[in-house]
Amino acid sequence: MGAAALGWAENDRGKEDNRKAAQYVRMSTEHQRYSTENQADAIQRYAEERGYQIIRTYSDAGKSGLRIQGRAGLTQLIEDIEAGQTAFKTVLVYDISRWGRFQDADESAYYEYICKRAGISVEYCAEQFENDGSPMSTVVKGLKRAMAGEYSRELSQKVFAGQSRLIELGYRQGGAPGFGLRRMLIDEAGKPKGILSRGEHKSIQTDRVTLVPGPDHEIAIVNKIFESFVHDGQSEVEIAAELNARRIKTDLGRSWSPAVVRQILTNEKYIGNNIWNRNSFKLKKRHVRNDPSNWVRAVGAFQAIVSTDLFEAAGAIIGARSQRMSDEEMLEGLKDTLEQHGFLSGFVINEAPALPSSGAYQSRFGSLLRAYSLVGFKPDRDYRYIEINKRLRGVHADIIRDTISGVEAVGGQVDHNPQTDTITINEEFTVSVVIARCMQTGAGAFRWNIRLDTGQLPDMTIVVRMGQMNELPLDYYLLPTFDMTKSKLRLSENNGLSLDAYRFDDLTHFFDMAARAPLLEVA
């Protein structure tokens, strides 16, 4: 074959390569017209009209478009493009909103720019403009991106307003009822349908849940807790010790702790008030603790089991305990506790009857670590292992319980093996839960060591990364076992994009995803 003929052949192959395309499809839950199948059909028609050959599909089913975290399909697409591991020159997307409803329009543009920088164009098949880089397409595209983000903001406001209205009507928005109370299921007309047992949830959209008084003996115990605290001057430590000595268990079947007693003494549901929006997690941003003025409160929504006077007296005692103490007095009490125990932790502070809560120290001094430094204590992890591990065992049990309840709440079927603590969802795949304790290096950086449960060989592992004080979860990682080549992992404060693809700030997305199995592709 002559040189001219070879040149023509190479040109033909080049043209052929330029017609190869990948498609990206994403469906959240807002509308059936955005199902991945409908998107793929529309994209296929577009490809046939333009002469494209679709050779690769990237998909995110049941994923919010607010962030890239948790969207494994888009993450993989970006990673493949950046690594130069693509045989296509075009990415086909149904419309701007399927690329994402990012709250910052520049973020949406950034991911498209990554593609453009690598010589790969992005085309939106259902939009009424050509994404050709012209001034008009740039203006329209920017407007569409802003509109996509605004849709999510408006939807968030509508959902918040709807939830607030339900709270004001006296309906619960989830969570355990608490010792001395029970959850009552009521129908659309407001008629009681029966008490929900632990782990049971409503199955009809129009049904609602409210709180009602529990058994008489539990109500008597709750009132005794308040009377012992207010009239007898007993501390939370003393009350918890007395309840444990009487072999009384909490509503979750556990022993009492001062923190659990304090929760009862400070929760307005015991005087019939329905409180919501103490914390916010709107539009996938960080959890924030809201000012009490922003709480949604419905007074007298439930039947009270404690008198308002008794509850307010307990609140006054708790409030005065930290308010009346100066910084010097709080630090002096902390120093005395350090001398008594030899070390400090949030657990030790909460257990000390003469001290405010660990949260009060965090609020007053900025962090517990700063309060520690002011009394000359440098945390020694070796001394804290026993106490931390004891608490984390409780966290592990809570995550197991919350996972079971969460998946069941969205229609999934869950079987729990108490011997191995593995969970089987929809008879399709198994999940284990691993708690990753936060540790600090000598240089001050935070690290999390993860030991995967290779003995049970679960299909997936939920890794709970604890916060700096090992008291509350920081975030969650979902690790498919078949992707893991090592039994041990080590996480830092900021991890790679490939690992972030499975990161959650809470488990809500996992509940929705798991309930849809076998749509999950589990090897």
Short mmCIF file of C-alpha atoms in Angstrom, two decimals:
data_model
loop_
_atom_site.label_atom_id
_atom_site.label_comp_id
_atom_site.label_asym_id
_atom_site.label_seq_id
_atom_site.Cartn_x
_atom_site.Cartn_y
_atom_site.Cartn_z
CA MET A 1 0.00 0.00 0.00
CA GLY A 2 1.43 3.40 -0.95
CA ALA A 3 2.12 6.28 1.39
CA ALA A 4 -0.94 8.18 0.16
CA ALA A 5 -3.17 5.19 0.79
CA LEU A 6 -1.73 4.76 4.29
CA GLY A 7 -2.41 8.41 4.99
CA TRP A 8 -6.04 8.06 3.91
CA ALA A 9 -6.41 4.94 6.10
CA GLU A 10 -4.98 6.72 9.15
CA ASN A 11 -7.32 9.67 8.54
CA ASP A 12 -10.28 7.31 8.38
CA ARG A 13 -9.25 5.66 11.64
CA GLY A 14 -8.84 9.08 13.24
CA LYS A 15 -12.32 10.09 12.15
CA GLU A 16 -13.65 6.78 13.45
CA ASP A 17 -11.99 7.28 16.85
CA ASN A 18 -13.45 10.78 17.08
CA ARG A 19 -16.97 9.30 16.81
CA LYS A 20 -16.50 7.04 19.83
CA ALA A 21 -18.31 8.31 22.89
CA ALA A 22 -19.08 7.49 26.52
CA GLN A 23 -22.39 8.25 28.18
CA TYR A 24 -22.92 9.42 31.76
CA VAL A 25 -26.33 8.86 33.35
CA ARG A 26 -27.47 9.78 36.85
CA MET A 27 -30.79 9.33 38.61
CA SER A 28 -31.69 10.62 42.05
CA THR A 29 -35.26 10.00 43.15
CA GLU A 30 -37.11 13.11 42.08
CA HIS A 31 -38.72 12.07 38.79
CA GLN A 32 -39.28 8.96 36.72
CA ARG A 33 -38.45 10.79 33.49
CA TYR A 34 -34.88 10.94 34.78
CA SER A 35 -34.55 7.17 35.12
CA THR A 36 -31.22 5.94 33.82
CA GLU A 37 -33.05 3.84 31.20
CA ASN A 38 -34.92 6.87 29.82
CA GLN A 39 -31.72 8.90 29.77
CA ALA A 40 -29.87 6.13 27.96
CA ASP A 41 -32.65 5.86 25.34
CA ALA A 42 -32.54 9.61 24.65
CA ILE A 43 -28.75 9.61 24.51
CA GLN A 44 -28.79 6.64 22.09
CA ARG A 45 -31.15 8.48 19.73
CA TYR A 46 -28.89 11.54 19.89
CA ALA A 47 -25.81 9.40 19.19
CA GLU A 48 -27.41 7.74 16.17
CA GLU A 49 -28.40 11.13 14.72
CA ARG A 50 -24.87 12.47 15.16
CA GLY A 51 -23.04 9.29 14.17
CA TYR A 52 -21.56 8.55 17.60
CA GLN A 53 -20.74 5.02 18.78
CA ILE A 54 -21.26 4.62 22.55
CA ILE A 55 -18.52 2.35 23.86
CA ARG A 56 -18.66 3.04 27.61
CA THR A 57 -21.33 3.85 30.20
CA TYR A 58 -20.74 5.58 33.53
CA SER A 59 -23.75 5.46 35.81
CA ASP A 60 -24.83 6.78 39.20
CA ALA A 61 -28.22 5.38 40.19
CA GLY A 62 -30.01 6.89 43.16
CA LYS A 63 -27.35 9.58 43.67
CA SER A 64 -27.84 13.19 44.66
CA GLY A 65 -26.25 15.67 42.27
CA LEU A 66 -25.23 18.12 44.97
CA ARG A 67 -21.66 16.83 45.32
CA ILE A 68 -19.26 14.52 43.56
CA GLN A 69 -18.66 12.54 46.76
CA GLY A 70 -20.57 9.29 46.63
CA ARG A 71 -21.00 9.46 42.83
CA ALA A 72 -18.73 6.60 41.83
CA GLY A 73 -19.70 6.85 38.15
CA LEU A 74 -18.75 10.50 37.66
CA THR A 75 -15.68 10.05 39.84
CA GLN A 76 -14.50 7.14 37.70
CA LEU A 77 -15.17 9.12 34.51
CA ILE A 78 -13.03 12.03 35.72
CA GLU A 79 -10.28 9.70 36.92
CA ASP A 80 -10.17 7.81 33.60
CA ILE A 81 -9.98 11.07 31.67
CA GLU A 82 -7.23 12.51 33.85
CA ALA A 83 -5.25 9.27 33.55
CA GLY A 84 -5.61 9.28 29.76
CA GLN A 85 -7.26 5.84 29.89
CA THR A 86 -10.10 6.55 27.46
CA ALA A 87 -10.82 5.38 23.94
CA PHE A 88 -13.53 7.99 23.42
CA LYS A 89 -13.42 11.68 22.53
CA THR A 90 -16.92 12.71 23.62
CA VAL A 91 -19.05 12.35 26.76
CA LEU A 92 -22.81 12.38 26.20
CA VAL A 93 -25.05 13.55 29.06
CA TYR A 94 -28.84 13.90 29.03
CA ASP A 95 -28.90 17.49 30.31
CA ILE A 96 -27.14 19.98 32.57
CA SER A 97 -28.93 18.78 35.72
CA ARG A 98 -27.76 15.18 35.19
CA TRP A 99 -24.14 16.38 35.20
CA GLY A 100 -24.97 17.75 38.63
CA ARG A 101 -26.98 20.20 40.69
CA PHE A 102 -23.85 21.60 42.31
CA GLN A 103 -24.53 24.52 44.63
CA ASP A 104 -21.49 26.28 43.17
CA ALA A 105 -21.92 26.49 39.39
CA ASP A 106 -18.13 26.79 39.07
CA GLU A 107 -17.77 23.24 40.39
CA SER A 108 -19.92 21.91 37.55
CA ALA A 109 -17.84 23.93 35.09
CA TYR A 110 -14.61 22.65 36.65
CA TYR A 111 -15.42 18.98 35.98
CA GLU A 112 -16.36 19.81 32.40
CA TYR A 113 -13.11 21.76 32.03
CA ILE A 114 -11.13 18.68 33.13
CA CYS A 115 -12.68 16.85 30.17
CA LYS A 116 -12.03 19.73 27.76
CA ARG A 117 -8.41 20.03 28.90
CA ALA A 118 -7.90 16.36 28.00
CA GLY A 119 -9.35 16.91 24.52
CA ILE A 120 -12.73 15.37 25.36
CA SER A 121 -15.93 17.31 24.72
CA VAL A 122 -19.13 17.10 26.76
CA GLU A 123 -22.45 17.25 24.89
CA TYR A 124 -25.86 17.66 26.54
CA CYS A 125 -28.35 15.74 24.44
CA ALA A 126 -31.66 17.20 25.65
CA GLU A 127 -30.60 20.85 25.82
CA GLN A 128 -31.67 23.36 23.17
CA PHE A 129 -28.15 24.64 22.53
CA GLU A 130 -24.94 23.24 21.11
CA ASN A 131 -22.12 23.05 23.64
CA ASP A 132 -19.68 24.44 21.09
CA GLY A 133 -17.88 27.01 23.19
CA SER A 134 -19.63 29.96 21.54
CA PRO A 135 -20.47 33.02 23.70
CA MET A 136 -24.18 32.19 23.53
CA SER A 137 -23.70 28.56 24.66
CA THR A 138 -21.44 29.72 27.49
CA VAL A 139 -24.08 32.15 28.76
CA VAL A 140 -26.93 29.65 28.47
CA LYS A 141 -24.89 26.89 30.08
CA GLY A 142 -23.98 29.11 33.04
CA LEU A 143 -27.64 30.02 33.50
CA LYS A 144 -28.71 26.38 33.32
CA ARG A 145 -26.10 25.41 35.92
CA ALA A 146 -27.36 28.12 38.27
CA MET A 147 -30.95 26.98 37.70
CA ALA A 148 -30.02 23.36 38.48
CA GLY A 149 -28.47 24.42 41.78
CA GLU A 150 -31.41 26.69 42.57
CA TYR A 151 -33.83 23.81 42.00
CA SER A 152 -32.15 21.89 44.83
CA ARG A 153 -32.19 24.93 47.11
CA GLU A 154 -35.89 25.49 46.48
CA LEU A 155 -36.64 21.81 46.97
CA SER A 156 -34.69 21.83 50.24
CA GLN A 157 -36.74 24.80 51.46
CA LYS A 158 -40.00 23.08 50.52
CA VAL A 159 -38.99 19.86 52.26
CA PHE A 160 -37.90 21.82 55.35
CA ALA A 161 -41.22 23.69 55.41
CA GLY A 162 -43.13 20.42 55.09
CA GLN A 163 -41.16 18.77 57.87
CA SER A 164 -41.59 21.83 60.09
CA ARG A 165 -45.33 21.69 59.54
CA LEU A 166 -45.45 18.02 60.55
CA ILE A 167 -43.47 18.83 63.71
CA GLU A 168 -45.92 21.60 64.59
CA LEU A 169 -48.79 19.12 64.17
CA GLY A 170 -47.14 16.83 66.72
CA TYR A 171 -45.65 14.20 64.40
CA ARG A 172 -42.24 12.66 64.93
CA GLN A 173 -39.54 12.80 62.25
CA GLY A 174 -37.67 9.65 63.32
CA GLY A 175 -35.53 8.57 66.25
CA ALA A 176 -36.10 6.34 69.25
CA PRO A 177 -39.01 7.43 71.50
CA GLY A 178 -36.93 7.33 74.69
CA PHE A 179 -37.40 5.62 78.05
CA GLY A 180 -40.96 6.04 79.32
CA LEU A 181 -42.41 6.86 75.88
CA ARG A 182 -43.69 4.88 72.91
CA ARG A 183 -44.29 5.56 69.21
CA MET A 184 -47.93 5.47 68.14
CA LEU A 185 -48.78 4.94 64.46
CA ILE A 186 -51.78 6.97 63.32
CA ASP A 187 -53.59 7.01 59.99
CA GLU A 188 -54.43 9.86 57.64
CA ALA A 189 -57.56 10.71 59.65
CA GLY A 190 -55.63 10.88 62.91
CA LYS A 191 -56.91 7.56 64.30
CA PRO A 192 -54.43 5.40 66.27
CA LYS A 193 -53.36 2.20 64.50
CA GLY A 194 -51.13 0.71 67.20
CA ILE A 195 -47.83 0.98 69.03
CA LEU A 196 -44.68 0.53 66.94
CA SER A 197 -42.18 -1.85 68.46
CA ARG A 198 -38.47 -1.25 68.28
CA GLY A 199 -37.30 -1.67 64.68
CA GLU A 200 -40.81 -1.27 63.23
CA HIS A 201 -41.62 1.62 60.88
CA LYS A 202 -44.60 2.96 59.02
CA SER A 203 -45.21 1.42 55.58
CA ILE A 204 -47.93 3.73 54.23
CA GLN A 205 -46.97 7.19 52.97
CA THR A 206 -49.92 8.98 54.60
CA ASP A 207 -49.43 7.39 58.03
CA ARG A 208 -47.78 9.44 60.76
CA VAL A 209 -46.01 8.71 64.05
CA THR A 210 -46.46 10.50 67.36
CA LEU A 211 -45.35 9.88 70.95
CA VAL A 212 -47.56 8.54 73.72
CA PRO A 213 -46.84 7.61 77.35
CA GLY A 214 -45.22 4.22 77.89
CA PRO A 215 -45.84 1.69 80.68
CA ASP A 216 -46.68 3.07 84.13
CA HIS A 217 -43.54 1.63 85.74
CA GLU A 218 -41.31 3.41 83.20
CA ILE A 219 -43.16 6.70 83.74
CA ALA A 220 -42.64 6.30 87.49
CA ILE A 221 -38.89 5.75 86.94
CA VAL A 222 -38.62 8.87 84.77
CA ASN A 223 -40.32 10.98 87.43
CA LYS A 224 -38.10 9.43 90.11
CA ILE A 225 -35.03 10.49 88.08
CA PHE A 226 -36.25 14.11 88.04
CA GLU A 227 -37.21 14.09 91.73
CA SER A 228 -33.88 12.57 92.77
CA PHE A 229 -32.03 15.21 90.79
CA VAL A 230 -34.14 18.22 91.83
CA HIS A 231 -35.34 17.43 95.35
CA ASP A 232 -32.71 14.99 96.65
CA GLY A 233 -29.72 16.70 95.06
CA GLN A 234 -28.40 13.51 93.50
CA SER A 235 -26.03 13.80 90.56
CA GLU A 236 -26.39 12.02 87.25
CA VAL A 237 -23.65 9.64 88.35
CA GLU A 238 -25.50 8.70 91.52
CA ILE A 239 -28.82 8.28 89.73
CA ALA A 240 -27.27 6.05 87.04
CA ALA A 241 -25.55 3.94 89.70
CA GLU A 242 -28.82 3.47 91.59
CA LEU A 243 -30.71 2.42 88.44
CA ASN A 244 -27.99 -0.07 87.55
CA ALA A 245 -27.99 -1.45 91.08
CA ARG A 246 -31.74 -2.11 90.69
CA ARG A 247 -30.96 -3.92 87.40
CA ILE A 248 -33.13 -1.52 85.42
CA LYS A 249 -32.20 -1.26 81.76
CA THR A 250 -32.60 1.69 79.39
CA ASP A 251 -35.07 1.63 76.51
CA LEU A 252 -32.26 0.17 74.37
CA GLY A 253 -31.60 -2.64 76.84
CA ARG A 254 -28.34 -1.18 78.14
CA SER A 255 -26.94 -0.05 81.44
CA TRP A 256 -27.47 3.54 82.53
CA SER A 257 -24.75 6.16 82.27
CA PRO A 258 -24.68 9.77 83.51
CA ALA A 259 -24.99 10.95 79.90
CA VAL A 260 -28.22 8.94 79.38
CA VAL A 261 -29.65 10.34 82.62
CA ARG A 262 -28.74 13.87 81.47
CA GLN A 263 -30.52 13.28 78.15
CA ILE A 264 -33.73 12.52 80.03
CA LEU A 265 -33.32 15.56 82.27
CA THR A 266 -32.89 17.91 79.30
CA ASN A 267 -35.28 16.54 76.65
CA GLU A 268 -38.49 18.51 76.28
CA LYS A 269 -40.42 15.56 74.89
CA TYR A 270 -41.02 14.49 78.50
CA ILE A 271 -43.15 17.61 79.02
CA GLY A 272 -44.93 17.06 75.70
CA ASN A 273 -42.94 19.40 73.44
CA ASN A 274 -41.92 18.34 69.94
CA ILE A 275 -38.48 19.78 69.09
CA TRP A 276 -36.75 19.58 65.72
CA ASN A 277 -33.94 21.26 63.77
CA ARG A 278 -31.44 21.30 66.63
CA ASN A 279 -28.87 20.35 64.01
CA SER A 280 -28.87 20.91 60.25
CA PHE A 281 -27.36 19.05 57.30
CA LYS A 282 -28.87 20.91 54.37
CA LEU A 283 -27.69 20.46 50.79
CA LYS A 284 -24.93 18.04 51.82
CA LYS A 285 -23.03 20.67 53.78
CA ARG A 286 -21.44 20.07 57.18
CA HIS A 287 -23.58 19.35 60.20
CA VAL A 288 -24.18 22.54 62.17
CA ARG A 289 -25.66 23.01 65.63
CA ASN A 290 -28.44 25.56 65.30
CA ASP A 291 -29.15 28.35 67.73
CA PRO A 292 -32.21 27.53 69.93
CA SER A 293 -34.04 30.44 68.27
CA ASN A 294 -33.99 28.44 65.02
CA TRP A 295 -35.38 25.25 66.55
CA VAL A 296 -38.82 24.17 65.42
CA ARG A 297 -40.86 23.72 68.59
CA ALA A 298 -44.45 22.55 69.08
CA VAL A 299 -45.52 23.05 72.70
CA GLY A 300 -47.95 20.48 74.07
CA ALA A 301 -47.74 18.21 71.03
CA PHE A 302 -47.67 15.06 73.16
CA GLN A 303 -49.11 14.02 76.49
CA ALA A 304 -46.57 15.05 79.13
CA ILE A 305 -45.31 12.47 81.63
CA VAL A 306 -43.31 14.98 83.73
CA SER A 307 -44.61 18.26 85.13
CA THR A 308 -43.31 21.45 83.53
CA ASP A 309 -42.24 22.84 86.92
CA LEU A 310 -40.12 19.77 87.68
CA PHE A 311 -38.53 19.82 84.23
CA GLU A 312 -37.70 23.52 84.39
CA ALA A 313 -36.20 23.09 87.86
CA ALA A 314 -33.88 20.38 86.52
CA GLY A 315 -32.93 22.60 83.58
CA ALA A 316 -32.13 25.48 85.90
CA ILE A 317 -29.78 23.29 87.95
CA ILE A 318 -27.97 22.02 84.86
CA GLY A 319 -27.73 25.48 83.33
CA ALA A 320 -26.44 27.10 86.50
CA ARG A 321 -23.84 24.41 86.97
CA SER A 322 -21.75 25.70 84.07
CA GLN A 323 -22.89 29.32 84.02
CA ARG A 324 -21.90 30.01 87.60
CA MET A 325 -18.40 28.61 87.13
CA SER A 326 -15.68 30.93 85.92
CA ASP A 327 -12.95 29.75 83.56
CA GLU A 328 -10.62 29.37 86.52
CA GLU A 329 -13.15 27.26 88.46
CA MET A 330 -13.79 25.00 85.48
CA LEU A 331 -10.06 24.47 84.99
CA GLU A 332 -9.50 23.90 88.70
CA GLY A 333 -12.20 21.20 88.69
CA LEU A 334 -10.61 19.68 85.60
CA LYS A 335 -7.22 19.65 87.32
CA ASP A 336 -8.70 17.88 90.36
CA THR A 337 -10.26 15.27 88.11
CA LEU A 338 -6.92 14.78 86.35
CA GLU A 339 -5.19 14.16 89.68
CA GLN A 340 -7.91 11.70 90.67
CA HIS A 341 -7.91 9.62 87.46
CA GLY A 342 -4.44 10.22 86.07
CA PHE A 343 -5.83 11.14 82.64
CA LEU A 344 -8.72 13.04 81.05
CA SER A 345 -11.27 12.33 78.33
CA GLY A 346 -14.75 13.40 77.38
CA PHE A 347 -16.09 10.27 79.06
CA VAL A 348 -14.25 11.02 82.33
CA ILE A 349 -15.51 14.62 82.33
CA ASN A 350 -19.11 13.57 81.75
CA GLU A 351 -18.85 11.00 84.54
CA ALA A 352 -17.49 13.54 87.06
CA PRO A 353 -20.42 14.84 89.16
CA ALA A 354 -18.73 18.15 90.06
CA LEU A 355 -17.88 19.12 86.47
CA PRO A 356 -19.96 20.57 83.61
CA SER A 357 -20.30 18.42 80.52
CA SER A 358 -17.45 17.90 78.06
CA GLY A 359 -19.51 19.98 75.62
CA ALA A 360 -19.37 22.93 78.06
CA TYR A 361 -15.58 22.70 78.10
CA GLN A 362 -15.48 22.57 74.30
CA SER A 363 -17.74 25.61 74.07
CA ARG A 364 -15.87 27.61 76.73
CA PHE A 365 -12.30 26.85 75.63
CA GLY A 366 -12.70 26.08 71.94
CA SER A 367 -11.80 22.40 72.20
CA LEU A 368 -11.12 19.75 74.81
CA LEU A 369 -7.48 19.60 73.75
CA ARG A 370 -7.03 23.27 74.60
CA ALA A 371 -8.69 22.74 78.00
CA TYR A 372 -6.35 19.78 78.59
CA SER A 373 -3.30 21.87 77.75
CA LEU A 374 -4.38 24.58 80.20
CA VAL A 375 -4.26 22.08 83.09
CA GLY A 376 -1.01 20.52 81.90
CA PHE A 377 -2.43 17.29 80.48
CA LYS A 378 -1.11 15.85 77.25
CA PRO A 379 -3.36 12.98 76.14
CA ASP A 380 -1.58 9.65 76.35
CA ARG A 381 -3.43 7.24 74.10
CA ASP A 382 -2.18 4.21 76.02
CA TYR A 383 -4.10 5.28 79.14
CA ARG A 384 -7.25 5.86 77.16
CA TYR A 385 -7.50 2.61 75.21
CA ILE A 386 -9.76 0.82 77.68
CA GLU A 387 -12.20 3.68 78.10
CA ILE A 388 -12.30 4.55 74.39
CA ASN A 389 -12.75 0.95 73.27
CA LYS A 390 -15.57 0.48 75.76
CA ARG A 391 -17.38 3.46 74.27
CA LEU A 392 -16.70 2.37 70.70
CA ARG A 393 -18.30 -1.01 71.36
CA GLY A 394 -21.48 0.91 72.13
CA VAL A 395 -21.06 2.96 68.94
CA HIS A 396 -20.68 -0.27 66.95
CA ALA A 397 -23.94 -1.60 68.36
CA ASP A 398 -25.67 1.71 67.61
CA ILE A 399 -24.51 1.67 63.97
CA ILE A 400 -25.71 -1.92 63.55
CA ARG A 401 -29.10 -0.95 64.96
CA ASP A 402 -29.35 2.26 62.92
CA THR A 403 -28.37 0.44 59.72
CA ILE A 404 -31.02 -2.22 60.24
CA SER A 405 -33.69 0.38 61.05
CA GLY A 406 -32.63 2.68 58.21
CA VAL A 407 -32.71 0.04 55.49
CA GLU A 408 -36.03 -1.32 56.75
CA ALA A 409 -37.47 2.20 56.83
CA VAL A 410 -36.96 2.58 53.07
CA GLY A 411 -38.36 -0.84 52.23
CA GLY A 412 -35.33 -3.13 52.41
CA GLN A 413 -35.20 -6.58 54.01
CA VAL A 414 -32.51 -7.11 56.64
CA ASP A 415 -31.25 -10.22 58.44
CA HIS A 416 -28.78 -9.79 61.31
CA ASN A 417 -26.42 -12.52 62.49
CA PRO A 418 -25.70 -11.66 66.17
CA GLN A 419 -22.80 -14.12 66.33
CA THR A 420 -20.81 -12.43 63.54
CA ASP A 421 -22.61 -9.03 63.58
CA THR A 422 -22.91 -9.22 59.80
CA ILE A 423 -26.03 -7.91 58.07
CA THR A 424 -27.60 -9.49 54.99
CA ILE A 425 -29.67 -7.08 52.90
CA ASN A 426 -32.46 -8.29 50.57
CA GLU A 427 -30.80 -11.73 50.58
CA GLU A 428 -28.36 -10.22 48.07
CA PHE A 429 -25.22 -9.05 49.87
CA THR A 430 -23.64 -8.94 53.31
CA VAL A 431 -22.36 -5.92 55.21
CA SER A 432 -20.09 -5.61 58.24
CA VAL A 433 -19.41 -2.52 60.36
CA VAL A 434 -15.90 -1.48 61.41
CA ILE A 435 -15.18 1.38 63.83
CA ALA A 436 -12.01 3.35 63.05
CA ARG A 437 -10.63 5.04 66.16
CA CYS A 438 -8.99 8.45 65.67
CA MET A 439 -5.31 8.58 66.62
CA GLN A 440 -2.91 11.51 66.61
CA THR A 441 0.66 11.26 65.36
CA GLY A 442 3.63 12.87 67.05
CA ALA A 443 3.47 15.66 64.47
CA GLY A 444 -0.15 16.41 65.39
CA ALA A 445 -1.83 14.83 62.33
CA PHE A 446 -4.85 12.57 62.73
CA ARG A 447 -4.91 9.02 61.37
CA TRP A 448 -7.41 6.15 61.28
CA ASN A 449 -6.28 2.51 61.09
CA ILE A 450 -8.84 0.11 59.59
CA ARG A 451 -8.77 -3.66 59.98
CA LEU A 452 -11.22 -5.26 57.55
CA ASP A 453 -13.18 -8.35 58.57
CA THR A 454 -11.62 -10.73 56.05
CA GLY A 455 -12.62 -13.76 58.12
CA GLN A 456 -16.34 -13.27 57.44
CA LEU A 457 -15.73 -12.09 53.85
CA PRO A 458 -18.64 -9.61 53.71
CA ASP A 459 -19.47 -8.07 50.35
CA MET A 460 -19.21 -4.57 51.79
CA THR A 461 -17.82 -2.92 54.90
CA ILE A 462 -19.14 0.28 56.47
CA VAL A 463 -16.17 2.03 58.07
CA VAL A 464 -17.17 4.53 60.75
CA ARG A 465 -14.43 7.14 61.08
CA MET A 466 -14.62 8.63 64.58
CA GLY A 467 -13.99 12.29 65.39
CA GLN A 468 -10.91 13.59 67.16
CA MET A 469 -12.26 12.82 70.65
CA ASN A 470 -13.62 9.40 69.58
CA GLU A 471 -17.05 10.35 70.87
CA LEU A 472 -19.06 10.96 67.68
CA PRO A 473 -18.74 9.62 64.11
CA LEU A 474 -16.94 11.98 61.75
CA ASP A 475 -18.05 10.30 58.52
CA TYR A 476 -18.56 6.92 56.89
CA TYR A 477 -16.82 4.98 54.12
CA LEU A 478 -18.44 2.18 52.15
CA LEU A 479 -15.73 -0.24 50.99
CA PRO A 480 -16.65 -3.05 48.57
CA THR A 481 -14.64 -6.07 49.70
CA PHE A 482 -13.88 -7.18 46.17
CA ASP A 483 -12.11 -3.86 45.58
CA MET A 484 -9.87 -4.30 48.60
CA THR A 485 -6.49 -5.95 48.15
CA LYS A 486 -5.33 -5.45 51.74
CA SER A 487 -6.84 -6.39 55.09
CA LYS A 488 -5.53 -3.19 56.68
CA LEU A 489 -6.01 0.41 55.54
CA ARG A 490 -4.80 3.70 56.93
CA LEU A 491 -6.78 6.90 56.39
CA SER A 492 -5.57 10.44 56.82
CA GLU A 493 -7.62 13.61 57.26
CA ASN A 494 -7.88 14.02 53.47
CA ASN A 495 -7.92 10.94 51.25
CA GLY A 496 -7.73 10.25 47.53
CA LEU A 497 -10.58 10.79 45.10
CA SER A 498 -11.00 7.06 44.49
CA LEU A 499 -11.66 6.45 48.18
CA ASP A 500 -13.82 9.54 48.56
CA ALA A 501 -16.14 8.04 45.95
CA TYR A 502 -17.54 5.83 48.70
CA ARG A 503 -17.63 8.47 51.45
CA PHE A 504 -20.84 9.53 53.27
CA ASP A 505 -21.47 12.24 55.84
CA ASP A 506 -24.32 10.13 57.13
CA LEU A 507 -25.83 6.74 56.28
CA THR A 508 -28.99 8.00 54.58
CA HIS A 509 -27.66 7.45 51.05
CA PHE A 510 -26.53 3.95 51.97
CA PHE A 511 -30.02 3.10 53.29
CA ASP A 512 -31.62 4.19 50.00
CA MET A 513 -28.99 2.42 47.93
CA ALA A 514 -29.11 -0.81 49.91
CA ALA A 515 -32.89 -1.04 49.79
CA ARG A 516 -32.75 -1.12 46.01
CA ALA A 517 -30.59 -4.25 45.85
CA PRO A 518 -30.14 -6.25 43.67
CA LEU A 519 -29.62 -3.13 41.53
CA LEU A 520 -26.26 -2.88 43.27
CA GLU A 521 -23.53 -4.61 41.32
CA VAL A 522 -21.84 -6.79 43.91
CA ALA A 523 -19.29 -9.31 42.69
#
